[in-house]
Amino acid sequence: MKSLHKLSMGLCMLLSVCYGFAQEQKGSISGTVSNANGNPLSYSAIYIDELKKGTSADELGRYILAGIPSGTYTITVSEIGHDSQKEKVSLQEGQELHLNFILKENITALQTVEVVGRKEKNYKNTRSFVGAKTEIALMDLPQAVSYATKELIADQGVMRVGEVVKNFSGVNQNTFYDDIMIRGFRVNGQSNTQLLNGLRTSTGFWKQPLANYLERVEVLKGPASALFGNASPGGVLNRVTKKPLDEERNSLSFSTGSYNTLRALADFTGPLSQDKSLLYRLNIGYEDANSFRQLQFDKNIVIAPSVSFLPTDKTRVNFDLIYNSSKSRLDRGQSTFKDDLYSTPVSLSLSSANDYLNEETYIITLALNHQFTDNFSFSTSYIRTGYSEDLLEHRGANAYAVDGNGEDIVDLIAMQVFQRKRKRFIDNLSTFLNYKVQTGKVSHNVILGYDYAQEELPAGSSQLQARGYRNAANNGSINTYNPDNSAAYLLDGNGNPVPNVPHYDLTNGIASQQLKDMSKYFYNAREFGPNFYNSNGVYIQDHVTWGKLKMLIGLRYDSYTDKLNYTTNEEESVNQNALLPRIGLTYSITDYINLYGTYVEGYNPQSATNMDPNLGGPFDPLTSNMIEFGGKSTWFNGKLDATFALYKIVQKNTLYNVAGTDELEQIGEEESKGVEIDVNGRIYSNWSITASYAFNESGITKDADGNPTGVQKPNTPNHQGNLWTRYNIRNGIFKDFGIGAGTNFVTERVLQINSNQTIPGYSLVNAALYYQINKFSIQLNINNVINKTHWVGGYDYIRLFPGTPRNYLLTVGYSF
């Protein structure tokens, strides 16, 4: 038996050896991809047509295609801004073929609509559409742009734009809503000055949606009105969605962490047709998370499909849909004892267990680009945003409770209740012609365009509001308490007015957060709308190139119409218009260093709701201008970019509340000036970095009467900065591991004009560990490592927005 067993083993071994020799030894194709100047074309695409197999070059333009059977193949190499190259090759069994490609730059191949996805895979982005309406190299744009790529967003483990903006110089949170400050000027989700893929849109403001469908987030600094119509003078925030790729890439990730966080994300992309004329991408996100804030939670579902149709090399069509369903509670912030910042925990919330906020948002985008000739093209894009809100909230009435003498009770917050339903619909059409012409040694890239935007708040949007103090008959309420007329109020046994909605007791928050009997409040009804506005804009722009000098010149005429008393017999059109110039110069000192200067004007009309004479109106539109000088450079063979900017922004006619009244007044002038530095990219192929610093002086320079003043603007730190770096270990026992670390800081900020209430500056430390082998990855992010108590913003000590204490997020991912 032993002999038979040995014979069987020997036969098996012999068969295995024979089978091994019978197996074909597969070969490989490797090499580099560069441009005519010898510079590597990082992340260019290399694809074997017959095998439907491809890869991307690394930062140095190197690529390798392994496991290729013998045969004859067509290899296609492509890169945005360059002519694609095809090469027919024959590969012998086991052969290791070395093949280099040199691609010719093709300016006419640059996109006028961002249709095909970005293939770069690091913290650096070389081109943008937000600064010139068509694709332009950031080095050639005479204006500062800060950005964060999807790779940086993923490495930091963040999922909200408010968390992303800490990476940008001169940008900080104002609240933890969709609400930020850019160079000292406020931009929020309801202002309709935010962009999605360069088109005007809006969000629900209260809650920030998941960012899993975003390719990058970018901020064009300074007034952008000459390009996009009315906008904040500080800058415009643009969310760029992930677009389909012409190669198959799929990924799944699951996250869990602090505050019972559960998150699942999926990203699928690739060609739908063999000739790659039809491409798709599908991003799906699910989140169920609580918060360090009491009673707060978020349940989100995001579905974001995208389809690109490229029937010819002259025509491109793209369709995008973003659908977001959000269920949560509205968090109005932390309240403290009067003038005592540290008197309550940062977890304290004024919400009640009854409260809810249900939001639903869809954004549909359709874009078409057609090239009639190599020098003449047409682009048009349409975006529609729909938003619905269903809200019930207990919130502070922006005041402390008062006793019978009208004096503040320092540990009780006056409360109010909102029940609200409303919808908003926003439409934006952008269309332009692009013509390129050479006149002698000067080249022109001319754009002639037209924009249309409108927003409607339809009939039926309304709110029930309960607030104030009960009247003496206890059958209604009075909004404010007047101790000189105390007989008009219902008083308790201590002679204090009885609130319509019970006060929030800061000394017993748990009792104040219990379920409330909503039927016991006295309500007043308030209508929201119907409202309607539209705007029309016509503009012309020329990007002139003469040797090392480039000039961007633009002029826009914008007409804004707002309907006062919309859909009623008293309907009246309120019209405002502006003529907006823009001029910028860029000079290339070397291939790696550009200097630039720009002057641009902006405006923002005051809406018809502010034309009410009872508020002090009508008011003139906001007007602004900016002067900016700076330099842009690239280092380490193009792997690292840096921007330095000096700027001064002046805005006139800003509205502020008159103290102690509901009236508004226009102050004379605001000014913001400062210095900014941004660095993004890689020092080595396995070492990524992003860093920023900003110094800003932002204040009200002239009051309503034109008198000089030195008042600092709210929530605008003088100094802020950020550093984040990731290092991947390639050799040794820790091979396939990576580490990430960073810090961000802001200095002290004032909360209100003419107020001594401030929030302190802070420095946070964040860290991450990564492990990746083949297609599997695991990532651990630890944020606020030293557990620093801090506030990201606020209005006053009744409405503070604390930052998150120490927290962690564990993510497991798989790519295929």
XYZ file of C-alpha atoms in Angstrom, residues 28-273:
246
model
C 3.999 42.556 -19.636
C 4.112 45.970 -21.265
C 5.669 48.889 -19.388
C 7.137 52.293 -20.066
C 6.531 56.015 -19.605
C 4.159 58.661 -20.926
C 5.455 62.225 -21.378
C 4.833 65.376 -23.399
C 7.012 66.904 -26.087
C 9.072 68.742 -23.447
C 9.904 65.520 -21.675
C 7.666 66.228 -18.677
C 5.773 63.185 -17.399
C 2.032 63.072 -17.989
C 0.903 61.862 -14.599
C -2.226 59.662 -14.481
C -2.626 59.399 -18.232
C -4.699 56.406 -19.337
C -3.181 53.343 -21.069
C -5.674 50.859 -22.495
C -5.460 47.592 -24.482
C -8.456 47.696 -26.785
C -8.703 43.973 -27.522
C -8.466 42.876 -23.879
C -10.561 45.755 -22.505
C -7.863 46.148 -19.898
C -6.166 49.321 -18.828
C -4.212 51.199 -16.205
C -3.105 54.721 -15.307
C 0.402 56.127 -15.208
C 1.800 57.159 -11.835
C 3.066 60.603 -10.811
C 6.226 60.145 -12.895
C 4.322 58.988 -15.967
C 5.348 55.338 -15.459
C 2.950 52.494 -16.206
C 2.883 48.714 -16.325
C 0.373 46.275 -17.800
C 1.093 42.812 -16.413
C -0.355 39.364 -17.096
C -0.711 39.864 -20.869
C -0.981 36.717 -23.028
C 0.903 36.575 -26.305
C -0.783 38.205 -29.275
C -1.161 41.392 -31.309
C -2.808 44.332 -29.580
C -3.739 47.982 -30.051
C -2.636 50.195 -27.170
C -4.382 53.556 -26.762
C -2.830 56.264 -24.601
C -4.878 59.376 -23.725
C -4.575 62.465 -21.554
C -6.754 65.586 -21.334
C -5.295 68.401 -23.415
C -3.250 66.047 -25.643
C -3.819 64.051 -28.811
C -4.496 60.397 -28.110
C -1.924 57.955 -29.486
C -2.475 54.383 -30.705
C 0.272 51.811 -31.111
C 0.031 48.327 -32.616
C 2.285 45.845 -30.804
C 2.996 42.128 -30.930
C 3.842 40.403 -27.670
C 5.606 37.071 -27.534
C 5.034 34.504 -24.814
C 6.574 35.738 -21.547
C 8.008 38.849 -23.219
C 8.573 42.005 -21.157
C 8.039 44.789 -23.679
C 9.209 48.336 -22.893
C 7.254 51.033 -24.727
C 7.399 54.813 -24.191
C 4.812 57.308 -25.450
C 5.208 61.008 -26.235
C 1.880 62.821 -26.571
C 1.429 66.049 -28.473
C -0.424 68.855 -26.709
C -3.716 69.777 -28.331
C -5.241 72.983 -27.005
C -8.417 72.402 -28.985
C -8.947 69.150 -27.080
C -9.484 71.020 -23.842
C -13.051 70.634 -22.698
C -15.522 73.478 -22.596
C -17.819 71.370 -20.419
C -16.529 69.084 -17.694
C -17.883 65.825 -19.071
C -15.201 63.173 -18.701
C -13.932 62.361 -15.225
C -10.619 63.435 -13.757
C -8.008 60.669 -13.689
C -5.519 62.297 -11.378
C -5.283 60.459 -8.070
C -3.708 62.830 -5.568
C -4.163 66.114 -3.716
C -3.231 68.156 -6.773
C -5.615 69.448 -9.433
C -4.099 71.118 -12.468
C -7.138 72.486 -14.282
C -10.474 74.061 -13.477
C -13.615 75.315 -15.208
C -14.782 77.699 -12.487
C -12.313 80.499 -13.212
C -12.897 81.058 -16.930
C -16.106 79.172 -17.908
C -13.951 76.795 -19.973
C -11.099 74.565 -18.935
C -8.018 76.539 -17.982
C -4.754 75.622 -16.318
C -4.785 76.931 -12.756
C -1.288 78.312 -13.376
C -2.733 80.576 -16.102
C -5.739 81.789 -14.112
C -5.158 85.338 -12.760
C -7.050 84.671 -9.535
C -6.525 82.467 -6.485
C -8.357 79.137 -6.311
C -8.352 76.813 -3.293
C -9.489 73.234 -3.747
C -9.691 69.787 -2.189
C -9.730 66.656 -4.326
C -11.708 63.522 -3.573
C -8.453 61.832 -2.546
C -7.813 64.429 0.167
C -11.449 64.263 1.290
C -11.218 60.466 1.577
C -7.855 60.505 3.361
C -9.159 62.905 6.003
C -12.304 60.825 6.460
C -14.591 63.847 6.133
C -17.988 63.842 4.465
C -19.275 67.437 4.710
C -18.171 70.538 2.803
C -17.988 72.418 6.121
C -15.312 69.949 7.217
C -13.464 70.211 3.899
C -13.050 74.010 3.888
C -10.541 73.895 6.764
C -8.020 73.033 4.013
C -8.573 76.366 2.225
C -6.779 79.586 3.005
C -9.135 82.392 4.018
C -12.170 80.085 4.397
C -13.734 79.085 7.713
C -17.067 77.892 9.094
C -19.625 80.434 10.251
C -21.981 77.835 11.757
C -22.220 74.083 11.336
C -24.915 74.545 8.716
C -24.076 74.910 5.020
C -22.666 78.300 5.954
C -19.088 79.507 5.541
C -16.985 82.674 5.482
C -14.691 83.429 2.525
C -12.224 86.238 3.078
C -14.534 87.670 5.739
C -17.768 87.501 3.696
C -20.580 85.038 4.293
C -21.700 82.420 1.767
C -24.430 79.940 2.647
C -26.547 77.265 1.034
C -29.653 79.439 0.667
C -27.901 82.418 -0.883
C -28.026 80.954 -4.424
C -24.445 82.089 -4.952
C -23.027 78.579 -4.617
C -22.262 76.563 -7.721
C -22.544 72.946 -8.791
C -20.363 72.214 -11.820
C -20.201 75.958 -12.455
C -24.000 76.425 -12.386
C -25.981 78.317 -9.759
C -27.837 76.167 -7.266
C -28.859 76.043 -3.646
C -29.011 73.643 -0.717
C -31.294 73.372 2.277
C -28.861 75.394 4.434
C -29.658 73.578 7.688
C -27.956 70.287 6.910
C -24.912 69.631 4.795
C -25.388 66.705 2.400
C -22.916 63.860 2.066
C -19.978 64.617 -0.219
C -19.397 61.103 -1.589
C -20.483 62.141 -5.104
C -17.989 65.027 -5.313
C -14.820 64.958 -7.376
C -13.543 68.080 -5.657
C -14.594 71.209 -3.820
C -13.097 74.492 -4.983
C -13.341 78.178 -4.128
C -12.678 80.928 -6.667
C -11.554 83.818 -4.472
C -12.988 87.300 -4.840
C -16.138 88.597 -6.600
C -17.193 86.187 -9.348
C -20.114 88.277 -10.597
C -18.442 88.962 -13.945
C -18.706 85.229 -14.663
C -21.740 84.025 -12.729
C -23.902 87.054 -11.900
C -24.633 88.173 -8.355
C -22.185 86.579 -5.913
C -20.435 87.102 -2.604
C -17.410 89.417 -2.801
C -15.346 86.913 -0.819
C -15.605 84.227 -3.444
C -17.770 81.497 -4.891
C -17.810 77.868 -3.771
C -18.115 75.294 -6.539
C -18.945 71.630 -5.986
C -17.701 69.445 -8.851
C -19.426 66.082 -9.197
C -17.696 62.853 -10.185
C -17.983 62.220 -13.897
C -17.880 58.925 -15.775
C -14.509 57.444 -16.708
C -13.705 55.570 -19.900
C -12.180 52.758 -17.867
C -13.891 50.493 -15.368
C -13.425 51.394 -11.710
C -15.634 50.237 -8.851
C -15.372 50.667 -5.105
C -17.303 49.907 -1.933
C -16.640 51.231 1.553
C -18.193 50.801 4.976
C -17.522 53.052 7.957
C -18.348 52.979 11.627
C -17.197 55.187 14.439
C -18.017 57.545 17.261
C -21.600 58.515 18.052
C -23.009 55.301 16.551
C -21.988 56.274 13.045
C -22.770 53.848 10.239
C -21.964 54.768 6.651
C -21.933 52.800 3.393
C -20.699 54.210 0.075
C -20.489 52.820 -3.448
C -18.898 54.223 -6.605
C -19.214 52.464 -9.975
C -17.968 53.816 -13.307
C -16.924 52.659 -16.749
C -18.028 52.369 -20.391
C -21.524 51.166 -21.307
C -20.635 50.592 -24.950
